[in-house]
PDB file of C-alpha atoms in Angstrom:
ATOM      1  CA  ASN V   1     101.977 112.788 110.690  1.00  0.00           C
ATOM      2  CA  THR V   2     100.295 109.978 108.847  1.00  0.00           C
ATOM      3  CA  TRP V   3     102.905 109.562 106.141  1.00  0.00           C
ATOM      4  CA  ASP V   4     104.899 106.281 106.291  1.00  0.00           C
ATOM      5  CA  PRO V   5     108.289 106.354 104.591  1.00  0.00           C
ATOM      6  CA  LEU V   6     108.527 102.529 105.198  1.00  0.00           C
ATOM      7  CA  LYS V   7     105.666 101.631 102.742  1.00  0.00           C
ATOM      8  CA  GLY V   8     108.166 101.184  99.933  1.00  0.00           C
ATOM      9  CA  ALA V   9     110.080 103.465  97.456  1.00  0.00           C
ATOM     10  CA  VAL V  10     110.087 104.576  93.997  1.00  0.00           C
ATOM     11  CA  VAL V  11     113.698 104.695  92.875  1.00  0.00           C
ATOM     12  CA  TYR V  12     114.239 107.267  89.895  1.00  0.00           C
ATOM     13  CA  ALA V  13     117.117 107.479  87.417  1.00  0.00           C
ATOM     14  CA  SER V  14     119.744 109.906  88.343  1.00  0.00           C
ATOM     15  CA  THR V  15     120.207 110.674  84.814  1.00  0.00           C
ATOM     16  CA  SER V  16     116.877 112.519  84.765  1.00  0.00           C
ATOM     17  CA  SER V  17     115.595 115.202  86.959  1.00  0.00           C
ATOM     18  CA  PRO V  18     112.058 115.077  88.469  1.00  0.00           C
ATOM     19  CA  ASP V  19     109.633 117.067  86.239  1.00  0.00           C
ATOM     20  CA  PHE V  20     107.098 119.275  88.472  1.00  0.00           C
ATOM     21  CA  GLN V  21     103.826 120.335  87.126  1.00  0.00           C
ATOM     22  CA  LEU V  22     101.141 122.363  88.899  1.00  0.00           C
ATOM     23  CA  THR V  23      97.912 120.465  88.286  1.00  0.00           C
ATOM     24  CA  GLY V  24      95.567 122.659  90.208  1.00  0.00           C
ATOM     25  CA  ASP V  25      95.650 125.518  92.699  1.00  0.00           C
ATOM     26  CA  HIS V  26      96.714 123.241  95.478  1.00  0.00           C
ATOM     27  CA  SER V  27      98.420 120.341  93.916  1.00  0.00           C
ATOM     28  CA  VAL V  28     101.586 119.442  92.026  1.00  0.00           C
ATOM     29  CA  ARG V  29     102.449 116.351  90.051  1.00  0.00           C
ATOM     30  CA  VAL V  30     105.992 115.065  90.138  1.00  0.00           C
ATOM     31  CA  GLY V  31     107.056 112.955  87.173  1.00  0.00           C
ATOM     32  CA  VAL V  32     110.143 110.749  87.180  1.00  0.00           C
ATOM     33  CA  VAL V  33     111.607 108.201  85.042  1.00  0.00           C
ATOM     34  CA  THR V  34     112.077 104.944  87.310  1.00  0.00           C
ATOM     35  CA  VAL V  35     114.690 102.294  87.589  1.00  0.00           C
ATOM     36  CA  GLY V  36     112.622 100.242  89.980  1.00  0.00           C
ATOM     37  CA  THR V  37     110.300 100.044  92.969  1.00  0.00           C
ATOM     38  CA  LEU V  38     110.814  98.777  96.442  1.00  0.00           C
ATOM     39  CA  ASP V  39     107.890  97.237  98.257  1.00  0.00           C
ATOM     40  CA  PRO V  40     107.331  97.238 102.109  1.00  0.00           C
ATOM     41  CA  SER V  41     108.720  93.745 102.349  1.00  0.00           C
ATOM     42  CA  GLY V  42     111.997  94.816 100.879  1.00  0.00           C
ATOM     43  CA  GLN V  43     111.532  93.339  97.324  1.00  0.00           C
ATOM     44  CA  PHE V  44     113.055  95.469  94.681  1.00  0.00           C
ATOM     45  CA  THR V  45     111.492  95.281  91.077  1.00  0.00           C
ATOM     46  CA  GLU V  46     113.367  96.812  88.242  1.00  0.00           C
ATOM     47  CA  ASP V  47     111.309  98.667  85.819  1.00  0.00           C
ATOM     48  CA  SER V  48     113.999 100.729  83.969  1.00  0.00           C
ATOM     49  CA  GLY V  49     112.764 103.505  81.895  1.00  0.00           C
ATOM     50  CA  ALA V  50     109.136 103.641  83.141  1.00  0.00           C
ATOM     51  CA  SER V  51     107.466 107.009  83.648  1.00  0.00           C
ATOM     52  CA  LEU V  52     105.717 107.570  86.756  1.00  0.00           C
ATOM     53  CA  GLY V  53     103.606 110.544  88.064  1.00  0.00           C
ATOM     54  CA  ILE V  54     103.071 111.352  91.759  1.00  0.00           C
ATOM     55  CA  GLY V  55     100.803 113.808  93.005  1.00  0.00           C
ATOM     56  CA  PHE V  56     101.060 115.964  96.169  1.00  0.00           C
ATOM     57  CA  GLU V  57      98.569 118.326  97.623  1.00  0.00           C
ATOM     58  CA  LEU V  58      99.893 121.670  98.986  1.00  0.00           C
ATOM     59  CA  GLN V  59      98.464 124.141 101.467  1.00  0.00           C
ATOM     60  CA  LYS V  60      99.837 127.378 102.933  1.00  0.00           C
ATOM     61  CA  ASN V  61     100.811 127.687 106.483  1.00  0.00           C
ATOM     62  CA  ALA V  62     100.203 130.501 108.958  1.00  0.00           C
ATOM     63  CA  ASP V  63     103.255 132.386 107.527  1.00  0.00           C
ATOM     64  CA  GLY V  64     101.932 132.057 103.869  1.00  0.00           C
ATOM     65  CA  GLN V  65     104.511 129.386 102.981  1.00  0.00           C
ATOM     66  CA  TRP V  66     103.519 126.551 100.822  1.00  0.00           C
ATOM     67  CA  ARG V  67     103.866 123.047 102.313  1.00  0.00           C
ATOM     68  CA  ILE V  68     102.975 119.514 101.410  1.00  0.00           C
ATOM     69  CA  SER V  69      99.753 118.518 103.139  1.00  0.00           C
ATOM     70  CA  LYS V  70      99.025 115.223 101.532  1.00  0.00           C
ATOM     71  CA  LEU V  71     101.400 112.795  99.772  1.00  0.00           C
ATOM     72  CA  PRO V  72     101.503 109.063  99.052  1.00  0.00           C
ATOM     73  CA  ASP V  73     103.277 106.787 101.564  1.00  0.00           C
ATOM     74  CA  GLY V  74     106.765 105.681 100.785  1.00  0.00           C
ATOM     75  CA  LEU V  75     109.904 107.395  99.367  1.00  0.00           C
ATOM     76  CA  VAL V  76     110.738 108.957  96.073  1.00  0.00           C
ATOM     77  CA  ILE V  77     114.537 108.673  95.942  1.00  0.00           C
ATOM     78  CA  SER V  78     117.324 108.924  93.353  1.00  0.00           C
ATOM     79  CA  LYS V  79     119.217 105.738  92.616  1.00  0.00           C
ATOM     80  CA  PRO V  80     122.598 107.066  94.069  1.00  0.00           C
ATOM     81  CA  ASP V  81     120.835 108.117  97.374  1.00  0.00           C
ATOM     82  CA  PHE V  82     118.995 104.689  97.450  1.00  0.00           C
ATOM     83  CA  ASP V  83     122.264 102.849  97.110  1.00  0.00           C
ATOM     84  CA  LEU V  84     123.678 104.818  99.984  1.00  0.00           C
ATOM     85  CA  LEU V  85     120.655 104.472 102.205  1.00  0.00           C
ATOM     86  CA  PHE V  86     119.585 101.052 101.660  1.00  0.00           C
ATOM     87  CA  ARG V  87     121.443  97.653 101.746  1.00  0.00           C
ATOM     88  CA  GLN V  88     120.833  94.477 100.031  1.00  0.00           C
ATOM     89  CA  ALA V  89     120.408  91.483 102.556  1.00  0.00           C
ATOM     90  CA  PRO V  90     119.447  87.943 102.043  1.00  0.00           C
ATOM     91  CA  ILE V  91     116.831  86.453 104.177  1.00  0.00           C
ATOM     92  CA  TYR V  92     116.255  82.711 104.240  1.00  0.00           C
ATOM     93  CA  PHE V  93     113.468  80.281 103.911  1.00  0.00           C
ATOM     94  CA  PRO V  94     113.672  76.459 104.416  1.00  0.00           C
ATOM     95  CA  SER V  95     113.149  74.261 101.357  1.00  0.00           C
ATOM     96  CA  THR V  96     109.768  72.369 101.451  1.00  0.00           C
ATOM     97  CA  ASP V  97     111.697  69.325 102.746  1.00  0.00           C
ATOM     98  CA  GLY V  98     113.401  71.459 105.425  1.00  0.00           C
ATOM     99  CA  ASP V  99     116.836  70.360 104.382  1.00  0.00           C
ATOM    100  CA  HIS V 100     118.209  73.596 102.913  1.00  0.00           C
ATOM    101  CA  LEU V 101     118.012  77.358 103.249  1.00  0.00           C
ATOM    102  CA  VAL V 102     116.989  79.199 100.276  1.00  0.00           C
ATOM    103  CA  PRO V 103     118.061  82.850  99.889  1.00  0.00           C
ATOM    104  CA  ASP V 104     115.448  85.560  99.178  1.00  0.00           C
ATOM    105  CA  VAL V 105     117.290  88.769  98.479  1.00  0.00           C
ATOM    106  CA  ARG V 106     115.704  91.947  99.934  1.00  0.00           C
ATOM    107  CA  TRP V 107     116.545  95.601 100.281  1.00  0.00           C
ATOM    108  CA  PHE V 108     116.293  97.459 103.660  1.00  0.00           C
ATOM    109  CA  SER V 109     116.819 100.789 104.955  1.00  0.00           C
ATOM    110  CA  ASN V 110     120.430 101.082 106.575  1.00  0.00           C
ATOM    111  CA  ARG V 111     118.501 101.950 109.944  1.00  0.00           C
ATOM    112  CA  SER V 112     117.157  98.874 111.922  1.00  0.00           C
ATOM    113  CA  VAL V 113     118.105  96.200 109.100  1.00  0.00           C
ATOM    114  CA  GLU V 114     117.728  93.409 111.780  1.00  0.00           C
ATOM    115  CA  THR V 115     114.096  94.537 112.658  1.00  0.00           C
ATOM    116  CA  GLN V 116     113.111  94.796 108.906  1.00  0.00           C
ATOM    117  CA  ALA V 117     114.706  91.409 108.039  1.00  0.00           C
ATOM    118  CA  VAL V 118     112.625  89.617 110.875  1.00  0.00           C
ATOM    119  CA  ARG V 119     109.523  91.282 109.745  1.00  0.00           C
ATOM    120  CA  ALA V 120     110.293  90.101 106.222  1.00  0.00           C
ATOM    121  CA  ILE V 121     110.890  86.544 107.353  1.00  0.00           C
ATOM    122  CA  LEU V 122     107.695  86.608 109.416  1.00  0.00           C
ATOM    123  CA  GLY V 123     105.844  88.033 106.158  1.00  0.00           C
ATOM    124  CA  GLY V 124     107.026  85.113 104.151  1.00  0.00           C
ATOM    125  CA  PRO V 125     109.029  84.392 100.897  1.00  0.00           C
ATOM    126  CA  SER V 126     108.680  86.258  97.646  1.00  0.00           C
ATOM    127  CA  GLY V 127     106.101  84.923  95.188  1.00  0.00           C
ATOM    128  CA  PHE V 128     108.641  83.410  92.885  1.00  0.00           C
ATOM    129  CA  LEU V 129     109.734  81.170  95.722  1.00  0.00           C
ATOM    130  CA  LEU V 130     106.374  79.832  96.531  1.00  0.00           C
ATOM    131  CA  GLY V 131     106.220  76.242  96.102  1.00  0.00           C
ATOM    132  CA  SER V 132     110.025  75.712  96.642  1.00  0.00           C
ATOM    133  CA  VAL V 133     110.156  77.090 100.067  1.00  0.00           C
ATOM    134  CA  ARG V 134     107.920  77.419 103.223  1.00  0.00           C
ATOM    135  CA  LYS V 135     107.005  79.721 105.884  1.00  0.00           C
ATOM    136  CA  VAL V 136     107.676  78.148 109.319  1.00  0.00           C
ATOM    137  CA  THR V 137     105.644  80.565 111.486  1.00  0.00           C
ATOM    138  CA  PRO V 138     101.698  81.115 111.454  1.00  0.00           C
ATOM    139  CA  ASP V 139     100.574  84.234 109.767  1.00  0.00           C
ATOM    140  CA  VAL V 140      99.559  86.006 113.075  1.00  0.00           C
ATOM    141  CA  VAL V 141     103.094  85.706 114.482  1.00  0.00           C
ATOM    142  CA  LYS V 142     104.551  89.409 114.911  1.00  0.00           C
ATOM    143  CA  LEU V 143     107.289  90.998 116.659  1.00  0.00           C
ATOM    144  CA  SER V 144     105.922  91.578 120.256  1.00  0.00           C
ATOM    145  CA  SER V 145     107.999  94.865 120.533  1.00  0.00           C
ATOM    146  CA  ASP V 146     108.812  97.557 117.983  1.00  0.00           C
ATOM    147  CA  ALA V 147     112.366  96.544 117.334  1.00  0.00           C
ATOM    148  CA  VAL V 148     115.029  93.689 117.320  1.00  0.00           C
ATOM    149  CA  THR V 149     117.690  94.915 119.648  1.00  0.00           C
ATOM    150  CA  VAL V 150     121.187  94.080 119.312  1.00  0.00           C
ATOM    151  CA  THR V 151     123.681  94.232 122.154  1.00  0.00           C
ATOM    152  CA  ASP V 152     127.322  92.854 122.209  1.00  0.00           C
ATOM    153  CA  ASN V 153     126.495  91.073 118.976  1.00  0.00           C
ATOM    154  CA  ILE V 154     123.354  89.275 120.494  1.00  0.00           C
ATOM    155  CA  ALA V 155     120.108  89.971 118.916  1.00  0.00           C
ATOM    156  CA  GLN V 156     116.990  89.919 121.050  1.00  0.00           C
ATOM    157  CA  VAL V 157     114.003  88.782 119.011  1.00  0.00           C
ATOM    158  CA  ASN V 158     110.821  88.943 120.843  1.00  0.00           C
ATOM    159  CA  LEU V 159     107.980  87.358 119.033  1.00  0.00           C
ATOM    160  CA  SER V 160     104.200  87.355 120.004  1.00  0.00           C
ATOM    161  CA  ALA V 161     102.569  84.486 121.910  1.00  0.00           C
ATOM    162  CA  GLU V 162     101.282  82.910 118.664  1.00  0.00           C
ATOM    163  CA  GLU V 163     104.667  81.883 117.880  1.00  0.00           C
ATOM    164  CA  MET V 164     104.081  78.924 120.297  1.00  0.00           C
ATOM    165  CA  ALA V 165     101.479  77.640 117.941  1.00  0.00           C
ATOM    166  CA  ALA V 166     104.171  76.670 115.657  1.00  0.00           C
ATOM    167  CA  SER V 167     105.617  72.991 116.009  1.00  0.00           C
ATOM    168  CA  PRO V 168     108.944  72.576 117.893  1.00  0.00           C
ATOM    169  CA  ALA V 169     110.508  71.635 114.508  1.00  0.00           C
ATOM    170  CA  ASP V 170     109.168  74.914 112.882  1.00  0.00           C
ATOM    171  CA  ARG V 171     110.445  76.974 115.874  1.00  0.00           C
ATOM    172  CA  ALA V 172     113.950  75.351 115.461  1.00  0.00           C
ATOM    173  CA  LEU V 173     113.681  76.169 111.788  1.00  0.00           C
ATOM    174  CA  LEU V 174     112.836  79.723 112.414  1.00  0.00           C
ATOM    175  CA  LYS V 175     115.895  79.839 114.935  1.00  0.00           C
ATOM    176  CA  VAL V 176     118.043  78.606 111.955  1.00  0.00           C
ATOM    177  CA  GLN V 177     116.572  81.118 109.581  1.00  0.00           C
ATOM    178  CA  LEU V 178     117.181  84.092 111.951  1.00  0.00           C
ATOM    179  CA  ALA V 179     120.863  83.023 112.694  1.00  0.00           C
ATOM    180  CA  ALA V 180     121.549  82.762 108.843  1.00  0.00           C
ATOM    181  CA  VAL V 181     120.321  86.176 108.464  1.00  0.00           C
ATOM    182  CA  PHE V 182     122.014  87.720 111.374  1.00  0.00           C
ATOM    183  CA  GLN V 183     125.336  86.106 110.270  1.00  0.00           C
ATOM    184  CA  GLN V 184     125.074  88.033 107.040  1.00  0.00           C
ATOM    185  CA  LEU V 185     124.560  91.537 108.791  1.00  0.00           C
ATOM    186  CA  PRO V 186     127.480  93.451 110.315  1.00  0.00           C
TER     187      PRO V 186
END
């Protein structure tokens, strides 16, 4: 009940199979050869060929069957499944002078892409873009509801009241950012 699959992903090469090893009476270590990792903000980092071990704790249920009782947050997913279940989508941040939108490519689950994209915008740009773009909302601004809803091609983005702390010019830039992102999505 506490596992959060949206905390990122380890993407492993489909040319290799996960290696399972018992590491104790109630634990298993799964070794994979990775092609990359996905962080919670949707930033994908390639690390082709790296080996990674992931630990799982096990326990028997009332029927005597073994079940996973503790595991790290996020997914462990093969590259073909990742390509099927995630989509690449650019989000945009204004240049430091506010004259241009700079793309910041992220990967999001095919479910609720709009919500994930808005959360990524509110979270700020990737580290490599710092100094060339800027975040236009204060760090305390969040979605006020759990999801961005889309009805008849109109996205409803409800932000927390702290959004009003941004200047009118920054709120206008946020609207431009969101429009640019939503135009890229089906």
